[in-house]
Amino acid sequence: MRVNYKIIFHLMGLLLVCNGGFMLLATLVSYFYEDGVTFKLFLAGLVTIIAGALFMLTTKDHKKEIKKREGYIVVTFGWIFMSLSGTFPYLFTKTIPQFTNAFFETMSGYTTTGATILEKIEGLPEGILFWRSMTHWIGGMGIIVLAIAILPLLGIGGMQLFAAEAPGPSADKLHPRITDTAKRLWLIYVGYTVAETILLQVAGMSFFDAINHALCTLSTGGFSTKDASVAHWNGDPIIQYIIIFFMFLAGTNFVLSYFAFKGKIQKVLRDEEFRVYAIFIIIFTIIATVIIYAQVNVTQSDYHPMVWGELESDFRHSLFSVVAVITTTGFVTADFTSWTTFLTIFFFGLMFLGGSAGSTSGGVKVVRHLLMIKNGLLEFKRTLHPRAIIPVRYNNRSVSEHIVYNILGFFILYMLLFIIGALVLGFVGLDFESAIGGAASSLGNVGPALGDLNPLENYNSIHPFGKWWCTFLMLLGRLELFTVLILITPFFWRNR
């Protein structure tokens, strides 16, 4: 069966038109703040829309049918096309004049990684800062899901795109029609963004800072309008607690949010992944808090009794860092690599955890770890009772062997790519700590890493080839490996 290239290029055009529309929105922000780049932003948006319209016009007689192979191609190349066109605002305004750096920043945005090559963020025009945040927000819930929600041109084939892009081992449907599912997910996404914007503004942020941080929180991205990230507001605990709360929500399966709004709270609380996700955060936060607070007293000559202010600060920084890394948001209130060697390794391990399936976070995902652990423990029983059929159970249901094998294969491939990724970064000149941190952070879409790429530094010093390699790892991690890697297998392209 031949690939339907016309519908693929038609959808590429649709995505470019949408992307150009978001650039025009950034143009309005630029015009309002009179930041001096309004015309150049407008030109970037116009060029993108015209390019997209030409793609759509030349393929308007396409066959409206999309199958699995077209779905994988559209998703992977959709992200690449969006990232390529997303460099225009940076290149046209010369805020990031080098294409390699512009593409890195854009891919980091759309994949919600949050790694940056920028050294002076606060001096950028408001229109560009807003565009950076928009790349996060667009990529958070998924470019393709957005397209399905706005223009239901795909018919029954839309499920192929949703399944290829939706984070996690499975894509839960809230409605029999995939377009309605996408719309409900985006409604929740928009609602959370508006709510956080309002709360942050009430807590003391300017409206511009509030909306930018809301866009980057719900997408679990991590771009900030400040050089110091959220550490800029270390004197305003309420702002940081608000961001923590919404990072937690963003790292939770959005289907559970839908159930919660429908009043089905028990269904949320009974979800195994949600319970493990919440317990992990609580336990890891307690561990980090105790170690940080104990270190302060140990390093001082005399023991000091517990001071609430110090304990609260240690707890807040610990909780913020744990949630930011687990949900792969990447916001920073403190450099966790400067606390202790144990905590540096501790947070490095959290980069492989990830949030919930069906959330905007990256990483391996909690449900995969949960099922791997369950399957591993059941191997003891299977060893004693080799003839017994002992299935893995999740949410009181048996999990098919196919899903278990898929998860094990995913994890093995993920770790293999991490090792290869670290080797490549070491080859281009990074030291051991920076190489393993950069590989784990890029593949997990985390942002801050270790060594020279720690939370207070950026990725600008990496060799250009290393930056391209990191963008490849970001794309692999965001689309959960198989969607991208299947395109390089020979049998995928054979006519059947």
Coordinates of N, CA and C in Angstrom, one line a residue, residues 292-372:
I292 N 18.9 18.5 53.2 CA 19.3 19.9 53.1 C 19.3 20.6 54.5
Y293 N 18.3 20.3 55.3 CA 18.2 21.0 56.6 C 19.3 20.4 57.5
A294 N 19.6 19.1 57.4 CA 20.6 18.5 58.3 C 22.0 19.0 57.8
Q295 N 22.2 19.2 56.5 CA 23.5 19.7 56.0 C 23.8 21.1 56.6
V296 N 22.8 21.9 56.7 CA 23.0 23.3 57.2 C 23.5 23.2 58.7
N297 N 22.9 22.3 59.5 CA 23.4 22.2 60.9 C 24.7 21.5 61.0
V298 N 25.0 20.5 60.1 CA 26.2 19.8 60.2 C 27.4 20.7 59.9
T299 N 27.2 21.6 58.8 CA 28.3 22.4 58.4 C 28.6 23.6 59.3
Q300 N 27.7 23.8 60.2 CA 27.9 24.9 61.2 C 28.6 24.4 62.4
S301 N 29.4 25.2 63.1 CA 30.2 24.8 64.2 C 29.3 24.3 65.4
D302 N 28.2 25.0 65.6 CA 27.3 24.7 66.7 C 25.9 24.3 66.1
Y303 N 25.3 23.3 66.8 CA 24.0 22.9 66.4 C 23.0 24.0 66.8
H304 N 22.1 24.3 65.8 CA 21.0 25.3 66.0 C 19.7 24.6 66.1
P305 N 18.8 25.0 67.0 CA 17.5 24.4 67.0 C 16.7 24.7 65.7
M306 N 15.7 23.9 65.5 CA 14.9 24.0 64.3 C 14.2 25.4 64.2
V307 N 14.4 26.1 63.1 CA 13.8 27.4 62.8 C 12.8 27.2 61.7
W308 N 11.6 27.6 62.0 CA 10.5 27.4 61.0 C 10.8 28.0 59.7
G309 N 11.3 29.3 59.7 CA 11.6 29.9 58.4 C 12.6 29.2 57.6
E310 N 13.7 28.6 58.2 CA 14.7 27.9 57.5 C 14.1 26.5 57.0
L311 N 13.3 25.9 57.8 CA 12.7 24.6 57.4 C 11.7 24.8 56.3
E312 N 10.9 25.9 56.4 CA 9.9 26.1 55.3 C 10.7 26.4 54.0
S313 N 11.7 27.2 54.0 CA 12.5 27.5 52.8 C 13.1 26.2 52.2
D314 N 13.7 25.3 53.1 CA 14.3 24.1 52.6 C 13.2 23.2 52.0
F315 N 12.0 23.1 52.7 CA 10.9 22.3 52.2 C 10.4 22.8 50.8
R316 N 10.3 24.1 50.7 CA 9.8 24.7 49.5 C 10.7 24.5 48.3
H317 N 12.0 24.7 48.5 CA 13.0 24.5 47.5 C 13.1 23.0 47.1
S318 N 13.0 22.1 48.1 CA 13.0 20.7 47.9 C 11.7 20.3 47.1
L319 N 10.6 20.7 47.5 CA 9.3 20.3 46.8 C 9.3 20.9 45.4
F320 N 9.7 22.1 45.3 CA 9.7 22.7 43.9 C 10.7 22.0 43.0
S321 N 11.9 21.7 43.5 CA 12.8 21.0 42.6 C 12.4 19.5 42.3
V322 N 11.8 18.8 43.3 CA 11.3 17.5 43.0 C 10.2 17.5 42.0
V323 N 9.2 18.4 42.2 CA 8.1 18.4 41.2 C 8.6 18.9 39.9
A324 N 9.5 19.9 39.8 CA 10.0 20.4 38.5 C 10.7 19.3 37.7
V325 N 11.5 18.5 38.4 CA 12.3 17.4 37.7 C 11.4 16.3 37.4
I326 N 10.5 15.8 38.3 CA 9.7 14.6 38.0 C 8.7 15.0 36.9
T327 N 8.1 16.2 36.9 CA 7.2 16.5 35.8 C 7.9 17.0 34.6
T328 N 9.2 17.1 34.6 CA 10.1 17.6 33.5 C 9.8 19.0 33.2
T329 N 9.3 19.8 34.1 CA 9.1 21.2 33.8 C 10.4 22.0 33.7
G330 N 11.3 21.8 34.7 CA 12.6 22.4 34.6 C 12.7 23.8 35.1
F331 N 11.7 24.4 35.7 CA 11.8 25.6 36.4 C 12.8 25.5 37.6
V332 N 13.4 26.6 38.0 CA 14.5 26.5 39.0 C 14.3 27.6 40.1
T333 N 14.4 27.1 41.3 CA 14.4 28.1 42.4 C 15.8 28.0 43.2
A334 N 16.5 26.9 42.9 CA 17.8 26.7 43.5 C 18.6 25.7 42.6
D335 N 19.9 25.7 42.8 CA 20.8 24.8 42.0 C 20.9 23.5 42.9
F336 N 20.1 22.5 42.5 CA 20.1 21.2 43.3 C 21.4 20.5 43.2
T337 N 22.3 20.8 42.2 CA 23.6 20.2 42.1 C 24.6 20.7 43.1
S338 N 24.2 21.8 43.7 CA 25.2 22.4 44.7 C 24.9 22.0 46.1
W339 N 23.8 21.2 46.4 CA 23.4 20.8 47.7 C 24.4 19.8 48.3
T340 N 24.3 18.6 47.8 CA 25.2 17.5 48.3 C 25.4 16.6 47.1
T341 N 26.4 15.8 47.1 CA 26.7 14.8 46.1 C 25.5 13.8 46.0
F342 N 25.0 13.4 47.2 CA 23.9 12.5 47.2 C 22.7 13.0 46.4
L343 N 22.3 14.3 46.7 CA 21.2 14.9 46.1 C 21.4 15.2 44.6
T344 N 22.7 15.4 44.2 CA 22.9 15.5 42.8 C 22.6 14.2 42.0
I345 N 23.0 13.1 42.6 CA 22.7 11.8 42.0 C 21.2 11.5 42.1
F346 N 20.6 11.9 43.2 CA 19.2 11.7 43.5 C 18.4 12.4 42.4
F347 N 18.7 13.7 42.1 CA 17.9 14.4 41.1 C 18.2 13.9 39.7
F348 N 19.4 13.4 39.5 CA 19.8 12.8 38.2 C 18.9 11.6 38.0
G349 N 18.6 10.8 39.0 CA 17.8 9.6 38.9 C 16.3 10.0 38.6
L350 N 15.9 11.2 39.2 CA 14.5 11.6 39.0 C 14.3 12.0 37.5
M351 N 15.3 12.4 36.8 CA 15.2 12.7 35.4 C 14.6 11.6 34.6
F352 N 14.8 10.3 35.1 CA 14.3 9.2 34.3 C 12.9 8.8 34.7
L353 N 12.3 9.5 35.7 CA 11.0 9.1 36.2 C 9.9 9.6 35.3
G354 N 9.7 10.9 35.2 CA 8.7 11.4 34.4 C 7.3 11.5 35.1
G355 N 6.4 12.3 34.6 CA 5.1 12.4 35.2 C 4.2 11.2 34.8
S356 N 2.9 11.5 34.7 CA 1.9 10.5 34.4 C 1.7 10.4 32.9
A357 N 1.3 9.2 32.4 CA 0.9 9.1 31.1 C -0.3 9.9 30.8
G358 N -0.4 10.5 29.6 CA -1.6 11.4 29.4 C -1.4 12.8 29.9
S359 N -0.2 13.1 30.4 CA 0.1 14.5 30.9 C 1.0 15.1 29.9
T360 N 1.4 16.4 30.1 CA 2.3 17.1 29.2 C 3.7 16.8 29.5
S361 N 4.0 16.1 30.5 CA 5.4 15.8 31.0 C 6.1 14.8 30.1
G362 N 7.5 14.8 30.1 CA 8.2 13.9 29.4 C 8.7 12.7 30.2
G363 N 9.9 12.2 29.9 CA 10.4 11.1 30.7 C 9.8 9.7 30.4
V364 N 10.1 8.8 31.2 CA 9.7 7.4 31.0 C 8.2 7.2 31.3
K365 N 7.7 8.0 32.3 CA 6.4 8.0 32.8 C 6.2 7.0 34.0
V366 N 5.4 7.4 35.0 CA 5.3 6.6 36.2 C 4.6 5.3 36.0
V367 N 3.6 5.2 35.1 CA 2.9 4.0 34.8 C 3.9 2.9 34.2
R368 N 4.8 3.3 33.4 CA 5.8 2.3 32.9 C 6.7 1.8 34.0
H369 N 7.2 2.6 34.9 CA 8.0 2.2 36.0 C 7.1 1.2 36.9
L370 N 5.9 1.6 37.1 CA 5.0 0.8 38.0 C 4.8 -0.6 37.4
L371 N 4.5 -0.7 36.1 CA 4.3 -2.0 35.5 C 5.5 -2.8 35.4
M372 N 6.7 -2.2 35.2 CA 8.0 -2.9 35.2 C 8.3 -3.5 36.5

